[in-house]
Short mmCIF file of C-alpha atoms in Angstrom, two decimals:
data_model
loop_
_atom_site.label_atom_id
_atom_site.label_comp_id
_atom_site.label_asym_id
_atom_site.label_seq_id
_atom_site.Cartn_x
_atom_site.Cartn_y
_atom_site.Cartn_z
CA MET V 1 10.33 9.68 -43.92
CA ALA V 2 13.77 8.99 -45.43
CA ILE V 3 16.03 11.13 -47.58
CA ASP V 4 18.34 9.51 -50.09
CA GLN V 5 20.83 11.32 -52.33
CA VAL V 6 20.78 15.13 -52.43
CA GLY V 7 22.42 17.41 -54.98
CA LEU V 8 22.84 21.09 -55.97
CA THR V 9 23.07 22.28 -59.56
CA ARG V 10 23.78 25.68 -61.07
CA GLY V 11 20.78 27.37 -62.69
CA THR V 12 17.06 27.25 -62.17
CA ILE V 13 14.37 24.88 -63.20
CA GLU V 14 13.45 27.39 -65.83
CA GLY V 15 16.73 28.90 -67.00
CA GLY V 16 15.12 31.08 -69.64
CA VAL V 17 12.37 28.63 -70.65
CA ASP V 18 9.01 29.04 -69.01
CA LEU V 19 7.75 25.64 -67.97
CA ALA V 20 4.29 26.88 -68.76
CA ASP V 21 5.45 27.24 -72.36
CA LEU V 22 6.76 23.67 -72.66
CA ALA V 23 4.81 21.16 -74.69
CA ALA V 24 1.75 19.95 -72.80
CA PRO V 25 2.05 16.48 -71.26
CA ALA V 26 0.19 13.60 -72.83
CA GLU V 27 -2.28 13.69 -69.97
CA ALA V 28 -3.55 16.92 -68.49
CA VAL V 29 -2.18 17.61 -65.03
CA GLU V 30 -4.61 18.82 -62.43
CA LEU V 31 -3.31 19.49 -58.94
CA SER V 32 -5.92 19.19 -56.26
CA PRO V 33 -6.54 22.68 -54.90
CA ILE V 34 -5.71 23.44 -51.28
CA PRO V 35 -7.98 26.14 -49.88
CA GLY V 36 -5.84 29.13 -49.02
CA ALA V 37 -2.64 27.34 -49.97
CA ALA V 38 -2.43 27.52 -53.75
CA SER V 39 0.48 29.87 -53.23
CA GLY V 40 1.57 28.58 -49.86
CA ASP V 41 0.82 30.07 -46.48
CA LEU V 42 1.64 33.62 -47.60
CA ALA V 43 -0.64 35.89 -49.56
CA ALA V 44 0.42 36.05 -53.19
CA PRO V 45 2.01 39.43 -54.01
CA PRO V 46 0.15 41.75 -56.37
CA GLN V 47 0.64 40.87 -60.03
CA ALA V 48 2.38 37.60 -59.12
CA ARG V 49 1.77 34.81 -61.63
CA THR V 50 1.18 31.30 -60.30
CA ARG V 51 0.90 28.33 -62.66
CA GLU V 52 1.06 24.55 -62.67
CA PHE V 53 3.46 22.43 -64.70
CA ARG V 54 4.55 18.87 -65.30
CA LEU V 55 8.06 17.62 -66.03
CA ALA V 56 8.52 15.41 -69.06
CA ALA V 57 10.56 12.83 -67.13
CA LEU V 58 12.20 12.18 -63.75
CA PRO V 59 15.71 10.86 -63.11
CA THR V 60 15.71 7.07 -63.28
CA THR V 61 19.18 6.47 -61.84
CA GLN V 62 21.23 7.80 -58.97
CA HIS V 63 22.88 11.16 -59.64
CA THR V 64 26.55 11.34 -60.51
CA ARG V 65 28.63 14.45 -60.90
CA GLY V 66 27.90 16.31 -64.12
CA PRO V 67 28.92 19.65 -65.65
CA ASP V 68 26.08 21.41 -63.82
CA THR V 69 26.64 19.80 -60.39
CA LEU V 70 27.37 22.09 -57.46
CA PHE V 71 26.80 19.63 -54.63
CA LEU V 72 26.20 15.88 -54.48
CA ALA V 73 25.51 13.61 -51.53
CA THR V 74 24.43 10.03 -52.31
CA PHE V 75 24.88 8.91 -48.66
CA ASP V 76 26.19 5.53 -49.80
CA GLU V 77 29.29 5.77 -47.59
CA SER V 78 28.52 8.51 -45.08
CA ALA V 79 26.45 11.63 -44.44
CA ASP V 80 29.19 13.76 -46.03
CA ALA V 81 28.86 15.10 -49.56
CA GLU V 82 31.26 13.37 -51.93
CA TYR V 83 31.41 16.41 -54.21
CA ALA V 84 31.03 20.13 -53.58
CA ARG V 85 31.97 22.64 -56.28
CA GLY V 86 33.75 25.08 -54.01
CA ILE V 87 35.66 22.92 -51.54
CA GLY V 88 35.67 19.35 -52.88
CA ALA V 89 34.22 16.85 -50.41
CA CYS V 90 31.93 18.62 -47.93
CA SER V 91 31.53 17.18 -44.45
CA ASN V 92 28.29 17.69 -42.65
CA LEU V 93 28.71 19.41 -39.30
CA SER V 94 26.54 17.03 -37.29
CA SER V 95 25.58 13.37 -37.62
CA ALA V 96 22.81 11.07 -38.83
CA PRO V 97 22.58 7.30 -39.22
CA LEU V 98 22.32 5.62 -42.61
CA THR V 99 19.76 3.07 -43.73
CA GLU V 100 18.66 1.33 -46.92
CA GLY V 101 17.97 3.91 -49.61
CA ARG V 102 16.44 4.27 -53.04
CA TRP V 103 19.93 3.53 -54.37
CA GLY V 104 22.50 2.22 -51.96
CA GLN V 105 22.07 3.87 -48.58
CA ALA V 106 20.08 6.89 -47.40
CA LEU V 107 19.89 9.29 -44.46
CA ASP V 108 17.73 8.18 -41.58
CA CYS V 109 15.94 11.34 -40.45
CA THR V 110 13.33 9.70 -38.25
CA ASP V 111 14.90 10.77 -34.94
CA ALA V 112 13.90 14.14 -33.48
CA ALA V 113 17.59 14.88 -32.81
CA THR V 114 18.62 14.49 -36.45
CA ASN V 115 19.75 17.83 -37.86
CA LEU V 116 22.42 17.93 -40.56
CA LEU V 117 24.28 21.08 -41.57
CA TYR V 118 26.48 21.66 -44.62
CA ALA V 119 28.58 24.76 -45.38
CA MET V 120 27.32 26.30 -48.61
CA ASP V 121 29.19 29.62 -48.93
CA ARG V 122 31.60 28.24 -51.55
CA ASN V 123 29.38 25.51 -52.96
CA PHE V 124 26.20 27.27 -53.92
CA ILE V 125 25.29 29.79 -56.59
CA ALA V 126 22.27 31.73 -55.47
CA ARG V 127 21.20 33.35 -58.71
CA ALA V 128 19.72 30.18 -60.24
CA GLY V 129 19.59 26.49 -59.47
CA THR V 130 17.72 23.29 -58.63
CA LEU V 131 17.78 21.21 -55.47
CA GLU V 132 16.30 17.72 -55.72
CA CYS V 133 16.25 14.47 -53.77
CA ARG V 134 14.24 11.33 -53.02
CA VAL V 135 12.17 11.06 -49.83
CA ARG V 136 10.29 8.18 -48.22
CA ALA V 137 8.13 8.23 -45.08
CA GLY V 138 9.23 6.41 -41.93
CA GLU V 139 6.99 4.44 -39.58
CA THR V 140 4.41 7.24 -39.68
CA ASN V 141 2.82 8.49 -42.89
CA ILE V 142 4.30 11.96 -42.72
CA TRP V 143 2.45 12.99 -45.87
CA ALA V 144 -0.97 12.86 -44.20
CA ASP V 145 -0.40 13.05 -40.41
CA GLY V 146 -1.39 16.71 -39.98
CA ALA V 147 2.02 17.53 -38.47
CA GLU V 148 4.90 19.69 -39.63
CA HIS V 149 8.06 18.05 -41.04
CA TYR V 150 11.11 19.97 -42.29
CA LEU V 151 13.17 18.81 -45.27
CA PHE V 152 15.56 21.70 -46.00
CA THR V 153 16.53 25.21 -45.01
CA LEU V 154 18.94 27.27 -47.12
CA ARG V 155 20.20 30.13 -45.01
CA PRO V 156 21.87 33.21 -46.60
CA ARG V 157 25.09 34.73 -45.40
CA ARG V 158 24.90 37.92 -43.39
CA ARG V 159 24.11 41.06 -45.38
CA MET V 160 26.78 43.72 -45.07
CA THR V 161 26.08 47.45 -44.92
CA GLY V 162 25.54 48.83 -48.42
CA GLU V 163 25.19 45.38 -49.98
CA PRO V 164 22.77 45.71 -52.93
CA ARG V 165 21.74 42.05 -52.83
CA ILE V 166 19.15 40.73 -50.43
CA ALA V 167 19.22 37.93 -47.88
CA VAL V 168 16.61 35.32 -48.85
CA ARG V 169 16.01 32.13 -46.90
CA LEU V 170 14.44 29.12 -48.62
CA GLU V 171 12.55 26.57 -46.53
CA VAL V 172 10.97 23.31 -47.71
CA PHE V 173 8.61 21.60 -45.27
CA LYS V 174 5.44 19.51 -45.09
CA GLY V 175 2.85 21.57 -43.26
CA GLU V 176 0.02 20.80 -40.89
CA ASP V 177 -2.30 21.22 -43.89
CA ASN V 178 -0.75 18.06 -45.43
CA ALA V 179 0.90 19.99 -48.22
CA LEU V 180 4.56 20.38 -49.17
CA HIS V 181 5.61 24.02 -48.98
CA LEU V 182 8.40 26.13 -50.45
CA ARG V 183 8.73 29.44 -48.62
CA ALA V 184 11.14 32.25 -49.54
CA THR V 185 11.44 34.79 -46.73
CA GLY V 186 13.26 38.06 -47.27
CA ALA V 187 12.35 38.24 -50.97
CA PRO V 188 11.07 41.58 -52.37
CA ALA V 189 7.58 40.05 -52.36
CA PRO V 190 6.21 37.12 -50.32
CA VAL V 191 6.80 33.75 -51.98
CA GLY V 192 4.95 30.63 -50.86
CA LEU V 193 4.13 27.55 -52.94
CA ALA V 194 2.29 24.39 -51.84
CA ILE V 195 1.41 20.98 -53.27
CA PRO V 196 -0.97 18.53 -51.51
CA THR V 197 0.70 15.38 -50.20
CA ALA V 198 -2.09 13.35 -48.54
CA GLY V 199 -2.33 11.14 -51.62
CA LEU V 200 1.37 10.18 -51.66
CA VAL V 201 2.10 6.51 -50.94
CA PRO V 202 4.18 6.44 -47.72
CA ASP V 203 6.19 3.31 -48.61
CA GLU V 204 7.37 4.69 -51.96
CA TRP V 205 10.31 6.99 -52.75
CA HIS V 206 9.10 10.37 -54.00
CA HIS V 207 11.06 12.88 -56.08
CA ILE V 208 11.13 16.35 -54.49
CA ALA V 209 12.51 19.37 -56.37
CA ILE V 210 12.72 23.11 -55.85
CA SER V 211 14.15 25.58 -58.33
CA TRP V 212 14.68 29.30 -58.58
CA ASP V 213 15.66 31.90 -61.15
CA CYS V 214 16.97 35.14 -59.63
CA THR V 215 19.37 36.06 -62.41
CA GLY V 216 18.78 39.77 -62.02
CA GLY V 217 16.02 40.47 -64.52
CA PRO V 218 12.80 42.40 -63.80
CA ALA V 219 11.18 39.30 -62.26
CA ALA V 220 12.11 36.22 -60.25
CA THR V 221 10.60 32.75 -60.44
CA PHE V 222 10.41 29.90 -57.91
CA TRP V 223 9.26 26.31 -58.49
CA LEU V 224 8.18 23.38 -56.32
CA ALA V 225 7.55 19.88 -57.68
CA VAL V 226 6.62 16.47 -56.29
CA ASP V 227 7.06 13.47 -58.59
CA GLY V 228 7.24 15.76 -61.60
CA ARG V 229 4.04 17.70 -60.89
CA GLY V 230 4.47 21.18 -59.60
CA VAL V 231 3.54 24.81 -59.21
CA ALA V 232 5.58 27.90 -60.00
CA MET V 233 5.33 31.55 -59.00
CA THR V 234 6.84 34.56 -60.77
CA ILE V 235 7.04 37.76 -58.78
CA PRO V 236 7.29 41.07 -60.67
CA SER V 237 10.38 42.20 -58.76
CA PRO V 238 14.13 41.62 -59.26
CA CYS V 239 15.57 39.34 -56.60
CA ARG V 240 19.38 39.41 -56.53
CA MET V 241 20.07 37.02 -53.69
CA LEU V 242 23.11 36.85 -51.45
CA PRO V 243 24.99 33.53 -51.46
CA PHE V 244 23.69 30.86 -49.12
CA ALA V 245 25.88 30.15 -46.11
CA SER V 246 24.45 26.81 -45.03
CA LEU V 247 22.13 23.96 -45.95
CA GLN V 248 20.21 22.38 -43.07
CA VAL V 249 18.68 18.96 -43.68
CA GLY V 250 16.08 16.91 -41.85
CA ASN V 251 14.75 19.18 -39.11
CA THR V 252 13.49 22.58 -38.02
CA PRO V 253 15.70 25.59 -38.90
CA TRP V 254 17.53 26.72 -35.81
CA LEU V 255 16.34 30.29 -36.31
CA GLY V 256 13.03 29.41 -37.88
CA HIS V 257 9.56 30.78 -37.39
CA HIS V 258 8.81 28.61 -34.33
CA ALA V 259 7.93 30.46 -31.17
CA HIS V 260 9.91 28.24 -28.81
CA VAL V 261 13.65 27.69 -29.05
CA GLY V 262 14.41 23.98 -29.28
CA GLU V 263 11.04 23.00 -30.77
CA SER V 264 11.73 20.53 -33.58
CA ALA V 265 9.83 19.26 -36.59
CA PRO V 266 12.02 16.38 -37.85
CA LEU V 267 11.53 14.97 -41.30
CA GLY V 268 10.35 11.66 -39.88
CA GLY V 269 11.56 9.68 -42.86
CA TYR V 270 14.49 8.87 -45.12
CA LEU V 271 16.31 11.02 -47.67
CA ASP V 272 18.45 9.88 -50.60
CA ASP V 273 20.26 11.24 -53.66
CA LEU V 274 20.62 14.93 -52.75
CA HIS V 275 21.77 16.89 -55.79
CA ILE V 276 22.09 20.64 -56.37
CA SER V 277 22.83 22.03 -59.83
CA ASP V 278 23.18 25.38 -61.54
CA GLN V 279 20.42 24.57 -64.05
CA THR V 280 16.73 25.31 -63.72
CA LEU V 281 14.23 22.56 -64.32
CA ALA V 282 13.10 24.25 -67.52
CA ARG V 283 16.66 24.50 -68.80
CA ARG V 284 17.08 20.79 -68.12
CA GLU V 285 13.83 20.07 -69.95
CA GLU V 286 15.07 22.12 -72.87
CA GLY V 287 18.40 20.30 -72.89
CA ALA V 288 16.66 16.91 -73.06
CA GLN V 289 15.21 17.75 -76.47
CA PRO V 290 17.14 16.31 -79.46
CA LEU V 291 19.24 18.78 -81.40
CA ASP V 292 18.13 19.88 -84.81
CA PRO V 293 20.12 17.76 -87.33
CA GLU V 294 21.50 20.90 -88.95
CA VAL V 295 22.72 22.18 -85.57
CA ALA V 296 24.18 18.81 -84.56
CA ARG V 297 26.04 18.34 -87.84
CA GLY V 298 29.78 18.51 -87.31
CA LEU V 299 29.58 18.56 -83.51
CA GLY V 300 31.78 15.99 -81.84
CA GLU V 301 30.77 14.06 -78.74
CA ILE V 302 31.65 15.66 -75.42
CA ASP V 303 34.21 13.76 -73.36
CA LEU V 304 32.56 14.35 -69.97
CA GLU V 305 35.46 12.90 -68.00
CA LEU V 306 37.91 15.20 -69.76
CA ALA V 307 35.56 18.21 -69.37
CA LEU V 308 35.26 17.68 -65.62
CA ALA V 309 39.02 17.21 -65.26
CA ALA V 310 39.57 20.47 -67.16
CA GLU V 311 37.09 22.25 -64.88
CA ASP V 312 38.92 20.97 -61.79
CA ALA V 313 42.25 22.16 -63.22
CA LEU V 314 40.80 25.61 -63.93
CA VAL V 315 39.44 25.89 -60.38
CA ARG V 316 42.89 24.97 -58.99
CA TRP V 317 44.46 27.65 -61.21
CA LEU V 318 42.00 30.31 -60.06
CA ASP V 319 42.45 29.27 -56.43
CA TYR V 320 46.22 29.55 -56.83
CA TRP V 321 46.10 33.10 -58.16
CA ALA V 322 43.47 34.18 -55.66
CA GLY V 323 45.81 32.99 -52.90
CA LEU V 324 48.67 35.14 -54.26
CA GLN V 325 46.61 38.32 -54.44
CA VAL V 326 47.77 41.21 -52.22
CA GLY V 327 45.33 44.10 -51.92
CA GLY V 328 43.78 43.21 -55.27
CA ALA V 329 47.14 43.11 -57.06
CA TRP V 330 49.91 40.73 -58.04
CA GLY V 331 53.61 41.38 -58.42
CA PRO V 332 55.03 41.15 -61.96
CA TRP V 333 57.60 38.56 -61.00
CA LEU V 334 57.43 35.54 -58.74
CA SER V 335 60.39 33.49 -57.64
CA PRO V 336 60.65 30.30 -59.74
CA LYS V 337 61.41 28.47 -56.50
CA ILE V 338 58.26 29.69 -54.83
CA ALA V 339 56.84 27.24 -52.31
CA ALA V 340 53.19 26.27 -52.56
CA ASP V 341 52.30 28.26 -49.46
CA THR V 342 54.70 31.20 -49.81
CA ARG V 343 54.50 34.52 -51.70
CA THR V 344 57.93 35.72 -52.80
CA TYR V 345 57.99 38.71 -55.14
CA LEU V 346 61.08 39.92 -56.96
CA ASP V 347 61.90 43.48 -57.96
CA TRP V 348 63.04 44.46 -61.44
CA THR V 349 66.64 43.53 -60.65
CA GLY V 350 65.62 40.01 -59.65
CA GLN V 351 66.09 40.59 -55.93
CA PRO V 352 63.46 39.72 -53.28
CA GLU V 353 61.05 42.61 -52.93
CA ASP V 354 59.04 43.61 -49.87
CA PRO V 355 56.86 45.67 -50.01
CA HIS V 356 55.62 44.34 -53.34
CA LEU V 357 56.15 45.98 -56.71
CA VAL V 358 53.05 45.96 -58.93
CA SER V 359 53.34 46.65 -62.65
CA ASN V 360 50.68 48.24 -64.83
CA LYS V 361 52.30 47.13 -68.09
CA TYR V 362 51.09 44.68 -70.73
CA GLY V 363 51.82 41.08 -69.83
CA SER V 364 52.64 41.71 -66.19
CA SER V 365 49.67 43.93 -65.33
CA VAL V 366 47.13 43.17 -62.63
CA VAL V 367 44.50 43.14 -65.37
CA THR V 368 46.09 40.09 -67.02
CA VAL V 369 44.86 37.86 -64.20
CA ALA V 370 41.93 39.96 -62.94
CA TYR V 371 40.08 39.58 -66.25
CA GLU V 372 39.98 35.83 -65.69
CA PHE V 373 38.17 36.27 -62.40
CA ILE V 374 35.46 38.42 -64.00
CA ASP V 375 35.00 35.77 -66.69
CA ALA V 376 34.85 33.02 -64.06
CA TYR V 377 32.23 34.92 -62.05
CA HIS V 378 30.27 35.92 -65.13
CA TYR V 379 29.89 32.33 -66.33
CA THR V 380 29.56 30.51 -62.99
CA GLY V 381 28.24 33.04 -60.47
CA ASP V 382 30.86 31.79 -57.96
CA GLU V 383 31.30 34.38 -55.22
CA ARG V 384 35.00 33.55 -54.76
CA TRP V 385 35.81 34.80 -58.23
CA ARG V 386 33.60 37.85 -57.82
CA GLN V 387 35.49 38.82 -54.68
CA ALA V 388 38.92 38.37 -56.32
CA ALA V 389 37.83 40.51 -59.28
CA GLU V 390 36.35 43.17 -57.01
CA ASN V 391 39.60 43.30 -55.03
CA SER V 392 41.38 44.27 -58.26
CA VAL V 393 38.67 46.82 -59.07
CA ASP V 394 39.24 48.42 -55.67
CA PHE V 395 43.00 48.47 -56.33
CA PHE V 396 42.53 50.48 -59.52
CA LEU V 397 40.09 52.83 -57.82
CA ARG V 398 42.66 53.51 -55.09
CA GLY V 399 45.50 53.82 -57.58
CA GLN V 400 43.90 56.30 -59.98
CA ALA V 401 45.48 59.76 -60.03
CA PRO V 402 43.16 62.74 -59.41
CA ALA V 403 43.56 63.71 -63.08
CA GLY V 404 42.14 60.32 -64.14
CA TYR V 405 45.24 58.40 -65.26
CA TRP V 406 46.99 55.38 -63.75
CA TYR V 407 50.67 55.29 -62.86
CA GLN V 408 53.24 53.06 -64.49
CA ASP V 409 53.73 50.93 -61.39
CA TYR V 410 52.92 50.82 -57.70
CA VAL V 411 54.42 49.56 -54.48
CA VAL V 412 52.02 47.98 -51.99
CA ASP V 413 52.65 46.72 -48.50
CA GLU V 414 51.48 43.36 -47.16
CA SER V 415 48.05 44.76 -46.32
CA GLY V 416 47.56 45.92 -49.93
CA ARG V 417 47.94 49.62 -49.13
CA ILE V 418 49.61 51.60 -51.95
CA VAL V 419 52.73 53.23 -50.50
CA ASP V 420 54.47 54.51 -53.65
CA GLU V 421 53.68 55.32 -57.30
CA SER V 422 57.06 56.77 -58.30
CA GLY V 423 57.70 54.60 -61.33
CA ARG V 424 60.46 52.39 -59.97
CA ILE V 425 60.71 50.24 -63.09
CA GLU V 426 61.78 53.03 -65.46
CA GLY V 427 62.17 55.99 -63.11
CA LEU V 428 59.05 57.89 -64.20
CA SER V 429 57.71 60.11 -61.43
CA ARG V 430 54.05 60.61 -60.61
CA ARG V 431 53.75 63.49 -63.04
CA TRP V 432 54.29 61.18 -66.03
CA ALA V 433 51.29 59.34 -67.43
CA ARG V 434 52.36 56.38 -69.55
CA VAL V 435 50.03 55.79 -72.50
CA GLN V 436 51.81 52.96 -74.32
CA ASP V 437 51.97 49.34 -73.14
CA GLY V 438 48.35 49.41 -71.98
CA HIS V 439 48.97 51.54 -68.89
CA GLN V 440 45.69 53.41 -69.44
CA SER V 441 43.69 51.16 -71.77
CA GLN V 442 43.93 47.97 -69.71
CA PRO V 443 42.49 49.33 -66.43
CA PHE V 444 39.96 51.36 -68.42
CA LEU V 445 38.55 48.34 -70.28
CA PHE V 446 38.77 46.15 -67.19
CA LEU V 447 36.60 48.57 -65.20
CA LEU V 448 34.10 48.84 -68.04
CA TYR V 449 33.83 45.05 -68.16
CA TRP V 450 33.26 44.92 -64.39
CA HIS V 451 30.57 47.59 -64.70
CA HIS V 452 28.93 45.62 -67.53
CA VAL V 453 28.80 42.43 -65.44
CA THR V 454 27.89 43.93 -62.05
CA GLY V 455 26.55 47.44 -62.65
CA ASP V 456 29.14 48.88 -60.22
CA LYS V 457 28.88 52.64 -60.82
CA ARG V 458 32.23 53.31 -59.11
CA ALA V 459 33.99 51.42 -61.89
CA PHE V 460 32.08 53.28 -64.60
CA ASP V 461 32.87 56.68 -63.07
CA ALA V 462 36.58 55.84 -62.81
CA ALA V 463 36.66 54.63 -66.43
CA ARG V 464 34.96 57.81 -67.56
CA ARG V 465 37.50 59.98 -65.73
CA ASN V 466 40.24 58.09 -67.53
CA ALA V 467 38.50 58.49 -70.90
CA ASP V 468 38.29 62.25 -70.32
CA PHE V 469 42.01 62.33 -69.51
CA VAL V 470 43.05 60.26 -72.54
CA LEU V 471 40.94 62.41 -74.85
CA SER V 472 42.45 65.59 -73.39
CA ILE V 473 46.06 64.57 -74.21
CA GLU V 474 45.44 63.70 -77.87
CA ASN V 475 47.93 65.37 -80.20
CA PRO V 476 46.61 68.04 -82.63
CA ASN V 477 47.11 65.63 -85.56
CA GLY V 478 44.91 62.95 -83.97
CA SER V 479 47.71 60.73 -82.64
CA TRP V 480 48.74 60.11 -79.02
CA PRO V 481 52.08 60.38 -77.28
CA GLY V 482 53.77 57.45 -75.59
CA THR V 483 54.13 59.39 -72.33
CA PHE V 484 52.48 62.59 -71.12
CA ASP V 485 54.00 65.14 -68.76
CA THR V 486 51.03 66.23 -66.65
CA SER V 487 52.97 69.13 -65.11
CA ALA V 488 54.03 70.72 -68.41
CA GLY V 489 50.95 69.57 -70.31
CA VAL V 490 53.10 68.14 -73.12
CA GLY V 491 53.27 64.64 -74.57
CA HIS V 492 56.48 62.89 -75.59
CA THR V 493 57.39 59.85 -77.64
CA THR V 494 58.65 57.06 -75.39
CA GLY V 495 59.60 59.14 -72.33
CA PRO V 496 61.10 62.38 -71.01
CA ARG V 497 63.83 62.28 -73.67
CA GLY V 498 61.38 61.76 -76.51
CA VAL V 499 60.07 64.23 -79.07
CA GLU V 500 57.54 66.72 -77.73
CA TYR V 501 54.10 66.37 -79.35
CA GLY V 502 55.47 63.28 -81.09
CA CYS V 503 53.24 60.48 -82.30
CA GLU V 504 53.86 57.08 -80.66
CA TYR V 505 52.84 54.00 -82.60
CA ASN V 506 55.19 51.73 -80.68
CA ASP V 507 53.59 49.47 -78.03
CA TYR V 508 50.05 50.44 -79.05
CA ALA V 509 50.09 54.01 -77.69
CA THR V 510 47.97 55.54 -80.44
CA THR V 511 45.98 52.42 -81.27
CA ASP V 512 45.05 51.68 -77.65
CA ALA V 513 44.12 55.29 -76.92
CA GLY V 514 41.96 55.39 -80.05
CA SER V 515 40.28 52.11 -79.14
CA SER V 516 39.54 53.32 -75.61
CA THR V 517 38.07 56.55 -76.96
CA ALA V 518 35.87 54.56 -79.34
CA ALA V 519 34.78 52.28 -76.50
CA SER V 520 33.84 55.25 -74.36
CA THR V 521 31.45 56.51 -77.04
CA THR V 522 29.41 53.30 -76.78
CA THR V 523 29.17 53.31 -72.97
CA THR V 524 28.26 56.93 -72.20
CA PRO V 525 24.81 58.51 -72.70
CA ARG V 526 24.31 60.19 -76.04
CA PRO V 527 22.57 63.55 -76.43
CA THR V 528 19.02 63.54 -77.69
CA PRO V 529 19.03 64.32 -81.43
CA CYS V 530 17.54 67.63 -82.46
CA ALA V 531 14.10 67.48 -84.04
#
């Protein structure tokens, strides 16, 4: 068997559209039943729904990088991937010879020693996606030889203590029953899908695709397809998967289900055009439909080359800021002569600062950059951006005063530990809670956004403590002070020299506090109305 061109894409085959609900194909599709294997070699979980489907069309040309591409290996030049979303070109960690492929060259996986491994921790989005490739048998008809042959294994990263997501391993192999299997081990319910292969022509290239939708809803769906005909299973359980750490191609998983270490089940063929995307097969089917003329009216054509260049520039920008993060925070000033690999922070006088001064003020606040990482994670599912955003969440959780407010600024050491909150920029001690300039509203809304995207209860609880504090310092006339003296329990305009109980409109003190209070009413439980 040969493998030619493999790719990863973001999203699942389905992506919100049930393949079972797509228009029926011109000819009815009937998959030959496999006794005991309609849902793979595992018993179908209770209430699981298994169904057959047929894709409207298969790719007719070799894959190239598109907006949904996470990983692409055409094998025309080498066994390395020429594009990987997280780290650019991705080298495989072992070796395999190349041979004539479906397009250009392909991987020769006929040798028992062939076993390719690609790092996936920064290239793969586990919540939804499609992996597809072309496969051809080698000298032996692997599709009907009654032996086991492994195509792929996607192995999750190690699950840390307290991690709410689960470690799921996906395996694609041709079994001794002459059926192609997709098995998901570690899922909340057993997942196993199978499609008979004895009728496949060994000398032809066949399109193999798997897809999954684990976007966090009440159910998860997995798909397996051969030449556009497939079977899908929906399990009635949420399946928030950990990121995958590696992709193994062409042989038995090193820690697989085999009883004997070293036992191999090589693909025995050739593999070409490996592509992984963030789109489900159903989402791709939906996208292939022509737009309604009314919807399409006024829409310009997408410049794909420009869109991909913009995406690359954004990734470089996010990588740059992630590299400058210290304990979840950034200093308000960076030296204009900063070297590409050096972090040089300046204090408010313009002198080099170490430990680092961290502002909580509009424009130079940690939130200014941290918001971008939540957006990036929300829209792409990339774990790098999630981690950078969570680092900033942890910073605000550490930096919150017991009374619920945040200080004007902080000093952190190189490890990110907060060592001072004495208000070095304007000399306000810890007892002063600054309301204006977003000192309270920015962290508050940032934590609510993080809770909305991830469900992190720590962030919600911290935001609620801050909402209680802000509401407690409201002036009797409904306005808010610019600064509040927590020791004396009195608010002032601007600062210690301002008017007691004064109303501060400058720098959004009253408007931000009012907006935060309004936001808190939409995010906290409401009492049950009286009958």
